[in-house]
Structure formats: C-alpha cells, structure tokens
Short mmCIF file of C-alpha atoms in Angstrom, two decimals:
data_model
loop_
_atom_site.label_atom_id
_atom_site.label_comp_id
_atom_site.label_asym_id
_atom_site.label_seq_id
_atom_site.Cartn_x
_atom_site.Cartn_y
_atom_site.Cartn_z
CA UNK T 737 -7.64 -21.14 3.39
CA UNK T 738 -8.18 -24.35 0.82
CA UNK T 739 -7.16 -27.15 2.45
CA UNK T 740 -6.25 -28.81 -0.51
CA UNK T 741 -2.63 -29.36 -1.43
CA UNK T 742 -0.70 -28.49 -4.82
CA UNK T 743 1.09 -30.18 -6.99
CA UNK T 744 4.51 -29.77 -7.47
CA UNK T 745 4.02 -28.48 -11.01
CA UNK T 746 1.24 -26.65 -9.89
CA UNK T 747 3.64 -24.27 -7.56
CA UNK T 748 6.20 -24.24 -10.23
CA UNK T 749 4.32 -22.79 -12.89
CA UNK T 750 2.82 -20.19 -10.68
CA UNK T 751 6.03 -19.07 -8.98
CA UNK T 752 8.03 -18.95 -12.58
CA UNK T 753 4.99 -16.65 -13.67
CA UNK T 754 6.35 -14.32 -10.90
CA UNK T 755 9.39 -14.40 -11.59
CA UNK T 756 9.42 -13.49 -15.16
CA UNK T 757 7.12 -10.65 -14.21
CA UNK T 758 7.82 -9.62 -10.40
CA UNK T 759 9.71 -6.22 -11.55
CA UNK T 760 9.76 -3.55 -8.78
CA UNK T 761 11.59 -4.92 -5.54
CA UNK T 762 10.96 -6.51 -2.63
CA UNK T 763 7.72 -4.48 -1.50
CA UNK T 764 6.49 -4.76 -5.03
CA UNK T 765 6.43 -8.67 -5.20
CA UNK T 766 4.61 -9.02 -2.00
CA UNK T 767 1.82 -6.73 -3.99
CA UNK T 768 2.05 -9.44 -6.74
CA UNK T 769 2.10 -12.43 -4.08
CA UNK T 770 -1.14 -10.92 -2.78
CA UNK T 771 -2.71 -10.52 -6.04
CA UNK T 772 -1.84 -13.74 -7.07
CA UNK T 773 -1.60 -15.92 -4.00
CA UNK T 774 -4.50 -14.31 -2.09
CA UNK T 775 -7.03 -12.56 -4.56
CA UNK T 776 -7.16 -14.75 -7.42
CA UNK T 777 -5.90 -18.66 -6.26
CA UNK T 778 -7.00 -18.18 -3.03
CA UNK T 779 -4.32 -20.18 -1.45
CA UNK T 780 -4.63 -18.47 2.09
CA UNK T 781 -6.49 -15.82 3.13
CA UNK T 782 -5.44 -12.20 4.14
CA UNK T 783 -4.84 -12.22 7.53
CA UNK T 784 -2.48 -15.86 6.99
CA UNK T 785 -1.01 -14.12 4.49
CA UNK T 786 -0.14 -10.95 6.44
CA UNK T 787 0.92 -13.41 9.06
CA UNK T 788 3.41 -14.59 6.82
CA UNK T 789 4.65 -11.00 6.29
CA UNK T 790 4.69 -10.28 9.32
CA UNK T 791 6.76 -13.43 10.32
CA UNK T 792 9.38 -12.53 7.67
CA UNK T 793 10.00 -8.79 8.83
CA UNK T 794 11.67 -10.64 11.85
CA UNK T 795 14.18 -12.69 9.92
CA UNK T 796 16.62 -11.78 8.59
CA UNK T 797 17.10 -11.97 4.28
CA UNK T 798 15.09 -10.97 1.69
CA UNK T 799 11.24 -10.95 3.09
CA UNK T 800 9.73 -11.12 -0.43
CA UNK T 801 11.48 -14.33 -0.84
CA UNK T 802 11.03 -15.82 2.43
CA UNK T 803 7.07 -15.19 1.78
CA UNK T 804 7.76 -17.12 -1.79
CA UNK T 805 9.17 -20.19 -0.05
CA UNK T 806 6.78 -20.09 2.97
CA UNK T 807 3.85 -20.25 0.78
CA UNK T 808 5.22 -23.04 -1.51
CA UNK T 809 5.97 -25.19 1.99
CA UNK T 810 2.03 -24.73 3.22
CA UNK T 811 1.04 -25.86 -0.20
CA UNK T 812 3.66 -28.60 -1.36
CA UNK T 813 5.51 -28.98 1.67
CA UNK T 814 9.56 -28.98 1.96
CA UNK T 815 9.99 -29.42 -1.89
CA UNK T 816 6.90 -27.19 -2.77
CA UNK T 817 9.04 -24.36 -1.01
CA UNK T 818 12.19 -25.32 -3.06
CA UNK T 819 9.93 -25.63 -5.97
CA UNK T 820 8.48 -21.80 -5.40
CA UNK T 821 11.56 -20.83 -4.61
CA UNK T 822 13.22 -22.06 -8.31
CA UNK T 823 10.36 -20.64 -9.93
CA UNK T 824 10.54 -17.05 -8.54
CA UNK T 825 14.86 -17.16 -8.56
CA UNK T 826 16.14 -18.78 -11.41
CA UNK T 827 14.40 -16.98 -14.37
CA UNK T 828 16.54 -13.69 -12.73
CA UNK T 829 19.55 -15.48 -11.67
CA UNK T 830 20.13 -17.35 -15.05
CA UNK T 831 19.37 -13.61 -16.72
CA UNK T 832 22.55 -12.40 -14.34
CA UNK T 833 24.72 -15.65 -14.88
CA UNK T 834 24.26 -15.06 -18.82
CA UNK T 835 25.28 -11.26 -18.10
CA UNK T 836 28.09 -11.96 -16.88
CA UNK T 837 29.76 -13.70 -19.68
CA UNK T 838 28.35 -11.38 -22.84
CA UNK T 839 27.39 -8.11 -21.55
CA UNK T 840 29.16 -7.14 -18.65
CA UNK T 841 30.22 -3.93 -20.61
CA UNK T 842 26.07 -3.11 -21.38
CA UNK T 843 24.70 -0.27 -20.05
CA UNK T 844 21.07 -0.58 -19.07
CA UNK T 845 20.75 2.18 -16.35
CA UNK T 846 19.40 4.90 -18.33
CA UNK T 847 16.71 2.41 -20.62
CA UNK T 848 13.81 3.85 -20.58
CA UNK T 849 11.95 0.27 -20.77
CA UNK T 850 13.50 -0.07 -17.54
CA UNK T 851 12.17 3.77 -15.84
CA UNK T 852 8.46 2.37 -17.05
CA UNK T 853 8.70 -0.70 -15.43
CA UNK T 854 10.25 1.06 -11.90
CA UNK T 855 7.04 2.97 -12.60
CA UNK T 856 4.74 0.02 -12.42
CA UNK T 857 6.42 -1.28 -9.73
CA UNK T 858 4.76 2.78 -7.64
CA UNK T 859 1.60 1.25 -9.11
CA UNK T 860 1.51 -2.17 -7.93
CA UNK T 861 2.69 -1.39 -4.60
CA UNK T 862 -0.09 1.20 -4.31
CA UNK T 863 -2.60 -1.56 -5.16
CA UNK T 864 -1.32 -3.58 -2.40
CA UNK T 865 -1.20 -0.98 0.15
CA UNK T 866 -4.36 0.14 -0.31
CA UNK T 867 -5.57 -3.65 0.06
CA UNK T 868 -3.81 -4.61 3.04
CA UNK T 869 -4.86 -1.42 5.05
CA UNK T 870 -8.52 -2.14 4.05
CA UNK T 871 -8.15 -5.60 6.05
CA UNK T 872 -5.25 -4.86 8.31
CA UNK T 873 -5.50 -1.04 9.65
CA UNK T 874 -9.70 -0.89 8.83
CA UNK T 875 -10.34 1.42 12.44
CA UNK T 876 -9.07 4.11 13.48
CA UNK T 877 -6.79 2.75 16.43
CA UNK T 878 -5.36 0.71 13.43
CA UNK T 879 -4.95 3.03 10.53
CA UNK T 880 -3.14 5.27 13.47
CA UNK T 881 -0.73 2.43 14.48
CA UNK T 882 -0.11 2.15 10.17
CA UNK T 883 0.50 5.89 9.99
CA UNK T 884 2.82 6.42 12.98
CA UNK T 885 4.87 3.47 11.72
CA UNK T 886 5.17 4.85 8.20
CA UNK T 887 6.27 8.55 9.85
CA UNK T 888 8.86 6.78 12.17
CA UNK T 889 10.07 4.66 9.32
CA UNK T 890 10.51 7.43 7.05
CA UNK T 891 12.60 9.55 9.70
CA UNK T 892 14.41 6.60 10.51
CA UNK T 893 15.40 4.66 8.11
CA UNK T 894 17.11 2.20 9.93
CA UNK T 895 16.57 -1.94 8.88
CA UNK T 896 16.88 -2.34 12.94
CA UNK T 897 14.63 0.82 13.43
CA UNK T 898 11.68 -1.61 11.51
CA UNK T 899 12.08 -4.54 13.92
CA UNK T 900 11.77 -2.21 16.74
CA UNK T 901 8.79 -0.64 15.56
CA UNK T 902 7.07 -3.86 14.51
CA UNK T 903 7.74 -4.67 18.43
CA UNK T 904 6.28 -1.56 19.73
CA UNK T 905 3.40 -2.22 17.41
CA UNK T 906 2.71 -5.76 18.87
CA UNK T 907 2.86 -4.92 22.15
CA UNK T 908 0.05 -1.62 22.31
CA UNK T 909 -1.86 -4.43 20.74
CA UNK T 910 -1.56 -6.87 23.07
CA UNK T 911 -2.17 -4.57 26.02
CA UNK T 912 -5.04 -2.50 23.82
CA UNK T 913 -6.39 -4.24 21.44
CA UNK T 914 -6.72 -7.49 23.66
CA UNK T 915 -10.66 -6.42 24.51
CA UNK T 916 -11.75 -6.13 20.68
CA UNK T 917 -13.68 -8.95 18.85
CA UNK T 918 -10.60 -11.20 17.30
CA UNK T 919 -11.71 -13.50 14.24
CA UNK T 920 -10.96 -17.00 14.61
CA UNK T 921 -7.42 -17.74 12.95
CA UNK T 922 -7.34 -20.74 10.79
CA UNK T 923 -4.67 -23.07 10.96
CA UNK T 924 -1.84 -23.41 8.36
CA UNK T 925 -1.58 -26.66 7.09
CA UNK T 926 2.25 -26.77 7.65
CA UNK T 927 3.85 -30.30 7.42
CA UNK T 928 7.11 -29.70 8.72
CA UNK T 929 7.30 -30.69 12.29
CA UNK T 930 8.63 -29.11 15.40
CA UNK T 931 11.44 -31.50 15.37
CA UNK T 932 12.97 -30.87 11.79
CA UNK T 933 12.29 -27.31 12.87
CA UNK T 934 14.77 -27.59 15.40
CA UNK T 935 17.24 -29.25 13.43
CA UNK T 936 16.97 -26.19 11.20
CA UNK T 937 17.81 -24.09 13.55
CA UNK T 938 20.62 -26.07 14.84
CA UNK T 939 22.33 -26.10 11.49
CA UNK T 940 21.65 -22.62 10.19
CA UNK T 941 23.92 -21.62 13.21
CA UNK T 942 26.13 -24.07 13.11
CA UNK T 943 27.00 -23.41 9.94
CA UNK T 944 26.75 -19.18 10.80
CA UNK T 945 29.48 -19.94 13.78
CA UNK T 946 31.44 -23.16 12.11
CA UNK T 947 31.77 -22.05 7.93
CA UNK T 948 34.32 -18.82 9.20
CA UNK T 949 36.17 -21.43 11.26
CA UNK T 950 36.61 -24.06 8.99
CA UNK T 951 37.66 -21.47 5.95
CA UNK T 952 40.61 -20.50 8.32
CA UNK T 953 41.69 -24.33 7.81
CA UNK T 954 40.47 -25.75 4.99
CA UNK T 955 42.17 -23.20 2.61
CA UNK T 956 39.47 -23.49 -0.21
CA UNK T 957 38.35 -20.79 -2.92
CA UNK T 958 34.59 -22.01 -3.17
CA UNK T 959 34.13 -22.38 0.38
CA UNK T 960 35.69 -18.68 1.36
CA UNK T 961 32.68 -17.86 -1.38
CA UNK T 962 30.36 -20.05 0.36
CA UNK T 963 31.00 -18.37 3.37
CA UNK T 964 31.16 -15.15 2.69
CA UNK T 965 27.35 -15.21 0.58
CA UNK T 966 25.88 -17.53 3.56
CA UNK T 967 26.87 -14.86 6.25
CA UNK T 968 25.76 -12.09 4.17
CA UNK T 969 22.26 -14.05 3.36
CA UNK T 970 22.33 -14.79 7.51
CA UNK T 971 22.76 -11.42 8.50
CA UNK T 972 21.35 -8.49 6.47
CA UNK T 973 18.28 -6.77 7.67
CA UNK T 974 15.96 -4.87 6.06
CA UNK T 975 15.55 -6.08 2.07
CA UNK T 976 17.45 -6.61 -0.69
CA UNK T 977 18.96 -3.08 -1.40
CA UNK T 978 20.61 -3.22 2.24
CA UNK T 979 22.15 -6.43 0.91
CA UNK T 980 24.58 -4.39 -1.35
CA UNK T 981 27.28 -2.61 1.18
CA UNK T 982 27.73 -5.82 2.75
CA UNK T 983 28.82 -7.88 -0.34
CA UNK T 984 30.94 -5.13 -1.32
CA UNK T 985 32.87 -4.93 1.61
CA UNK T 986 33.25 -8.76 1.58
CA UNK T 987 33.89 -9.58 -2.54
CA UNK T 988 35.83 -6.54 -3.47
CA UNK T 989 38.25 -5.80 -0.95
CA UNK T 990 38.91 -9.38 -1.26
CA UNK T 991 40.19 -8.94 -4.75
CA UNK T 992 37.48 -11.27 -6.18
CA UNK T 993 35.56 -8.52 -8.38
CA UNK T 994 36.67 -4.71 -9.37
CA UNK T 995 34.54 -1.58 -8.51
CA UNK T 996 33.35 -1.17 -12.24
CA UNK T 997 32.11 -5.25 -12.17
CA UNK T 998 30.35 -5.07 -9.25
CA UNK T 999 28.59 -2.10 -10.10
CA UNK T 1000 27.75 -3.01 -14.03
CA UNK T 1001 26.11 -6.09 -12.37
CA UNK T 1002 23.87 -4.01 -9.89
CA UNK T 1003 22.48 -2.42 -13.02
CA UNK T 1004 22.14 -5.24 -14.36
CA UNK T 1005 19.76 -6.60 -11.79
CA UNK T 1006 17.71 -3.46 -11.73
CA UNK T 1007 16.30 -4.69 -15.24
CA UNK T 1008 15.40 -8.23 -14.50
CA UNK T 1009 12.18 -9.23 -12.23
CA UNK T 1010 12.39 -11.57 -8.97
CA UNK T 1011 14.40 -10.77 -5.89
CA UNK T 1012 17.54 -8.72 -5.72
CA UNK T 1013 19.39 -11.68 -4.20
CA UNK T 1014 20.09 -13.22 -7.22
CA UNK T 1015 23.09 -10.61 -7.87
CA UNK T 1016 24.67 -13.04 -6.01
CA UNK T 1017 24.64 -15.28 -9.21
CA UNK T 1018 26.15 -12.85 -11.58
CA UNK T 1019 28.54 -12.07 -8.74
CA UNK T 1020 29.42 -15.56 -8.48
CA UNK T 1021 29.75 -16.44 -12.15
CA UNK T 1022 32.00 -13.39 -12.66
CA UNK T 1023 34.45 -14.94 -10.25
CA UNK T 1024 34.17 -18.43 -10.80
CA UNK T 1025 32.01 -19.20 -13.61
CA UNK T 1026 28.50 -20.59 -13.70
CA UNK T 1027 29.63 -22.78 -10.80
CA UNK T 1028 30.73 -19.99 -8.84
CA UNK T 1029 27.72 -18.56 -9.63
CA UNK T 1030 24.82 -21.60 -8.62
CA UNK T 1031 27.20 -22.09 -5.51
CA UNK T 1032 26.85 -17.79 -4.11
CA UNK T 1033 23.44 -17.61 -4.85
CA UNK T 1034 22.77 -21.44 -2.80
CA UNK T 1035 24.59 -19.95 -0.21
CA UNK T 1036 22.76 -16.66 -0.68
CA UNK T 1037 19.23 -18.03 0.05
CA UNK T 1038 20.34 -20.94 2.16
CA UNK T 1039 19.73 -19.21 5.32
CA UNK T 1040 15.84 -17.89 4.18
CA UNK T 1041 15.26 -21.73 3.83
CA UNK T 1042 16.30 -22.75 7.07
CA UNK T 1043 15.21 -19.96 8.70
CA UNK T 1044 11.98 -20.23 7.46
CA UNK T 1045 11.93 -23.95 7.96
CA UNK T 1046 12.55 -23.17 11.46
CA UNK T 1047 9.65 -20.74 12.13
CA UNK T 1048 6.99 -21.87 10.73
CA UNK T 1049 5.57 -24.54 12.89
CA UNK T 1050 6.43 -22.70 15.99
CA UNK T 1051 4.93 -19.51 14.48
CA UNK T 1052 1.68 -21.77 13.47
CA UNK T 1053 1.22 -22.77 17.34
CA UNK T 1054 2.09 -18.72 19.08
CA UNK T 1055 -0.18 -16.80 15.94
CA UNK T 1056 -3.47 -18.59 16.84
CA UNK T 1057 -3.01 -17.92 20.79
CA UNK T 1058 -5.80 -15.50 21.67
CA UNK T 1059 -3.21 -13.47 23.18
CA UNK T 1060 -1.00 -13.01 20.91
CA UNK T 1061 -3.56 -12.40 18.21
CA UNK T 1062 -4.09 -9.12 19.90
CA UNK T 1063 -0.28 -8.71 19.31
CA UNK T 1064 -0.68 -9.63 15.67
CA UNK T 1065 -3.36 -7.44 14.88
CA UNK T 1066 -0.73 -4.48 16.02
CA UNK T 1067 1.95 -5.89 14.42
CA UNK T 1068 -0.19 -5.82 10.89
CA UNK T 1069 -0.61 -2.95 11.31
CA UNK T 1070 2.36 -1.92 11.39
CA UNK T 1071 3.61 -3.80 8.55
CA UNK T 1072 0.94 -1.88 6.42
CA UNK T 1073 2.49 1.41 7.70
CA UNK T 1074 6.04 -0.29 6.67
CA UNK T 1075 5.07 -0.65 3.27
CA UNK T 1076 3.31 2.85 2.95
CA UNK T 1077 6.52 4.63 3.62
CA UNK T 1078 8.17 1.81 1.29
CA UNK T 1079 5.78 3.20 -1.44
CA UNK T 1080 7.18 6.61 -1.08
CA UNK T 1081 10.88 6.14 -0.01
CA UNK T 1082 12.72 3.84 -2.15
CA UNK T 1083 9.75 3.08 -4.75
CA UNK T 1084 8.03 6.57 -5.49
CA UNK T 1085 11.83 8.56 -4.68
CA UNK T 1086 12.93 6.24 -7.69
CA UNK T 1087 10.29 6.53 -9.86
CA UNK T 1088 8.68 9.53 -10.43
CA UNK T 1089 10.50 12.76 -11.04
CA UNK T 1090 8.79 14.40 -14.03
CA UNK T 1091 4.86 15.06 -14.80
CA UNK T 1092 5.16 12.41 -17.77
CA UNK T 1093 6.07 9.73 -14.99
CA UNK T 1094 3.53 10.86 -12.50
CA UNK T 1095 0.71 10.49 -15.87
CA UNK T 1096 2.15 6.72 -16.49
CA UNK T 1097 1.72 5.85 -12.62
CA UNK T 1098 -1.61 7.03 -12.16
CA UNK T 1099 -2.46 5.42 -15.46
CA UNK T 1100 -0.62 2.20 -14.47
CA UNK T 1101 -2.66 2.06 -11.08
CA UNK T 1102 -6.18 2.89 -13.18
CA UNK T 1103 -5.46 -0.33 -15.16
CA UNK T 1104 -4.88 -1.97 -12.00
CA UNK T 1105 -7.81 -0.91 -9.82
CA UNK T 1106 -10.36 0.47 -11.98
CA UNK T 1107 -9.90 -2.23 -14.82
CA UNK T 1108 -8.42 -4.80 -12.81
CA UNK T 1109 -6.20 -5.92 -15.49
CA UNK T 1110 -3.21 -8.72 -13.98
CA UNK T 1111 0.01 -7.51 -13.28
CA UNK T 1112 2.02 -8.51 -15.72
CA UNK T 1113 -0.20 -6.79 -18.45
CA UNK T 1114 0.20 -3.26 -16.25
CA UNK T 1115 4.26 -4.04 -16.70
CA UNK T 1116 4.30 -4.20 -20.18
CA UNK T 1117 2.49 -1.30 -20.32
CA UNK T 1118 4.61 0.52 -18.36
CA UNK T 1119 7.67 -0.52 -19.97
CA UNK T 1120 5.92 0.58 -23.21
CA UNK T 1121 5.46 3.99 -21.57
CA UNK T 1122 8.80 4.29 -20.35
CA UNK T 1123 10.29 3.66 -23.66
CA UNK T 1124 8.21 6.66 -25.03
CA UNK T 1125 8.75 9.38 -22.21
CA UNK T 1126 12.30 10.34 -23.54
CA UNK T 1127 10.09 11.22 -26.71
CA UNK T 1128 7.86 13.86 -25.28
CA UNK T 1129 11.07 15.35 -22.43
#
C-alpha cells in the first residue's frame, strides 16, 4: 500500500467519479472500488482491500458504503472518509431529493436505458469476481471454501445466514490453514486512535438505546424521523435491498408516506448510481422537504460512520496477528463465494432474461476484460444497448 496520504480534493474527485457512475448495487460498486481503488490508484493492495470487505460483512449497513468511507479514512483520515463518503452519496441522493418534488408521478421501471445498465452492473461484478478469486480462493482448499459458501448462500438466503457462514469460514482457516505460508500483512495507515474508537462505539449505542427513549418525551417530528432512519441504518443486515421492508414498516404505517410514494421512489433509485441508501433522501424530502430529506439520509449513514470509526483500529491490530491471518484467509474466501452467488441471485436473476441481454453482458464483460476499457465507458454502453433491445424483441 502507498504510504502517502491524499488530499482532500484528491478523495473527492475520485469518490464523485463513482458515484455518478457506480450503477449496479452494492456488489457491483465493490467491483468498481477494486478497479479503481486497487488496480489503477493503487491505494491498498488486494488482500487490505479484501480485509476491508471482509470487515464490513460483519457490520451492519450498507457494506459498499462502509468500504467507501473506510478507504477515504486510511487515505485522508476522519474528513477524507466524510469526504468519500459525499462524493459517492450525494450525486444519488440530490438525484432522489429533486425526484421528489417534479417527478414523483415518472415512471422509469420499464426504461430500457435502465435494463442496459442492470446489465453492466452482471458484467462488472463478473470482472470483480473473477479478480478476487484469482488472489483470494487461488488453491483448491480455497476455491472449495468460495464454492460451498456461494451453494449455502444461494439455498439460504438469509442476511444472518452470511455472517454465519463468514464465521464458519474463518474458523476451518484458523484450525487448517494455520500451517500454510501466510504473506506478511502490511499495516493500514489508520489515524484514528483506539480511544476515539471507543467513543464511537459508546455513542453509536447510546444513541441506538437513548433516540427511542427520548422520542417518547420530546414529542418532535424530525427527531421521530431521525430515529426511525438511524435504527434502520443500525440494524439491517445484509445490503441495501434488505433495507426496504424495514423502512416500510416504519414510514408508512406511520402515515408519513402512501404505498404508491414509497414505491415510485424505489424505482426511482433503481436508475441512479451510488448506494441504495440514499432512498432515504427522497423518502425524507417527500415528508418534510429537502430538510427532511438531508436529515433521513444523515441519520441513514450515521451508524456506517461510527461503526466504521469504531473498527478500524481494532481491526488494524487482530488482522495482522499470525493467527488470525489464517482466519482471514478463510474468511476471504468466503466473501469471494458471497459475491459469486451475488452475481447470480439478485444481479444475473435481474438482468438477463432474453438472448439479446445475455449478447449485451457477454459483450459488456469483453470490453471489460479483453479490452480493458474503465467502467464507466462499459455503462454507457450498456445503457446504449438497453435502449435498443426493445427494437430487435
């Protein structure tokens, strides 16, 4: 890993790049993070960064995000994370916030721009699978570990079912893998200390246990909002898409949104890049305007900051143990056969249902292997493509 810090700017400009052109979900951005962060800055190497993965699969929120803001921290420190973290959020969640005052009535779920760049999205996460099990899964005790998970994911698809197969995973590595050659681990260059760690930790659940209390009191719109996103953002497992039941159950039986306004905004975030999260500011704006809507999605990623401000020094000190690199090396493992059964079931499932869509992915993943064109080049293509299937069905 450079050992060489960012600028502010620096980090800004990168992570806004992603998140005008991060389309796909949360397993797809952590194929652009790689191709970005890893291949072609070379901000931290592969095994940090599936470290970093592998860290966020534990917390709860959306991983993608989490990986977003821990990156920006090791490079910038505290305000490089907030600084990735604007850059990847806010092209999205100003998209959403404008949505919901002029087109909540707009219908984008059957654009065809949109099918091409789902598409892309099989494509890029593909790319990154195929990358990731090269370093990660390379032997055969590894690529076994990757394949298992992926078949247990896949017949149970449970967000809880992941953690406990990530577990399982780490711990036949520590007890077989512990005799194989491990490669020295460099250090992250983390600047947030143990103590502030702490203190992270101490208010993330203070505010989990105290905001539900003090809304029973202080009888206050914006703070039952507050609330209501920062327990959602605390709580949900398993990527953004789980995210969805629980703010229904919490904004619309509430009488803060109808049926038809929640689900006009979910299509509405299936067309714009960056993390699903930021349906929390269209959500927000509906019911209170754009401050309604800055305040949900704060309190919607509030929790992946303190979490994540929490972790990382401690994780630092336990990932370069030679013990528990053993552990790591299963757990990688893992995560690789995580995101092969993500490439299938929700990104393939989604994607590709006729031959014309199975002809744009393959071509899509040429451009990105074989021709090793950037990302955001093999999006626009695909959202060409899309737009021209209905012509030839």
């Amino acid at each position: 890993m450079e050992k060489e810090k960012s600028s502010l700017f620096e980090i800004l400009k990168v992570s806004t790049k992603l998140g005008l052109t991060s389309f796909g979900g949360p397993i797809a951005h952590l194929g652009y993070f790689r191709d970005e962060y890893v291949k072609r800055r070379k901000w931290l190497d592969e095994k940090s960064y599936a470290d970093l993965i592998a860290l966020c699969q534990f917390l709860p929120g959306p991983a993608s995000s989490q990986v977003g803001i821990s990156i920006g921290m090791l490079r910038g420190g505290l305000l490089g994370g907030i600084a990735s973290w604007c850059g990847f959020t806010l092209p999205s969640a100003l998209a959403l916030m404008i949505f919901a005052y002029v087109l909540q009535n707009y219908d984008v779920g059957n654009a065809g721009w949109l099918h091409g760049l789902i598409i892309a999205a099989v494509a890029v996460v593909a790319q990154a699978v195929w990358g990731m099990a090269r370093s990660l899964a390379p032997d055969r005790t590894r690529g076994t570990i990757a394949i298992l998970t992926a078949i247990m994911t896949l017949l149970w698809s449970s967000a809880y079912g992941q953690l406990i197969l990530i577990t399982v995973a780490g711990l036949f590595g520590r007890f077989f893998l512990a005799k194989s050659e491990i490669p020295e681990t460099p250090r992250l260059p983390i600047s947030i200390s143990q103590r502030a760690a702490v203190f992270a930790w101490v208010l993330f659940f203070g505010l989990l246990i105290g905001l539900p209390l003090v809304r029973h009191v202080v009888h206050s719109h914006f703070l039952a909002v507050f609330d209501s996103f920062f327990r959602v953002g605390s709580l949900v497992f398993g990527g953004g898409h789980v995210v969805l039941p629980m703010l229904q159950s919490e904004i619309v039986p509430a009488g803060w949104l109808t049926d038809s306004q929640f689900l006009a905004g979910y299509g509405a975030t299936q067309a714009v890049p960056g993390p699903l999260f930021t349906f929390s500011s269209y959500l927000g704006t509906v019911m209170n305007g754009w401050q309604g809507g800055f305040i949900a999605l704060i309190a919607m990623f509030l929790p992946s900051f303190l979490l994540v401000i929490g972790s990382l020094p401690f994780w630092d000190a336990i990932r370069r143990r030679p013990n528990f690199q053993s552990t790591l090396k299963g757990i990688n493992a893992a995560v690789v056969g995580i995101l092969l059964a993500a490439l299938f079931n929700p990104v393939w499932t989604s994607a590709v249902h006729t031959p014309l869509d199975f002809c744009l992915a393959i071509a899509a993943f040429g451009l990105l292997m074989l021709w090793k064109l950037p990302p955001w080049v093999v999006v626009l293509f695909s959202a060409f493509g899309g737009a021209l299937i209905p012509l030839f069905s």
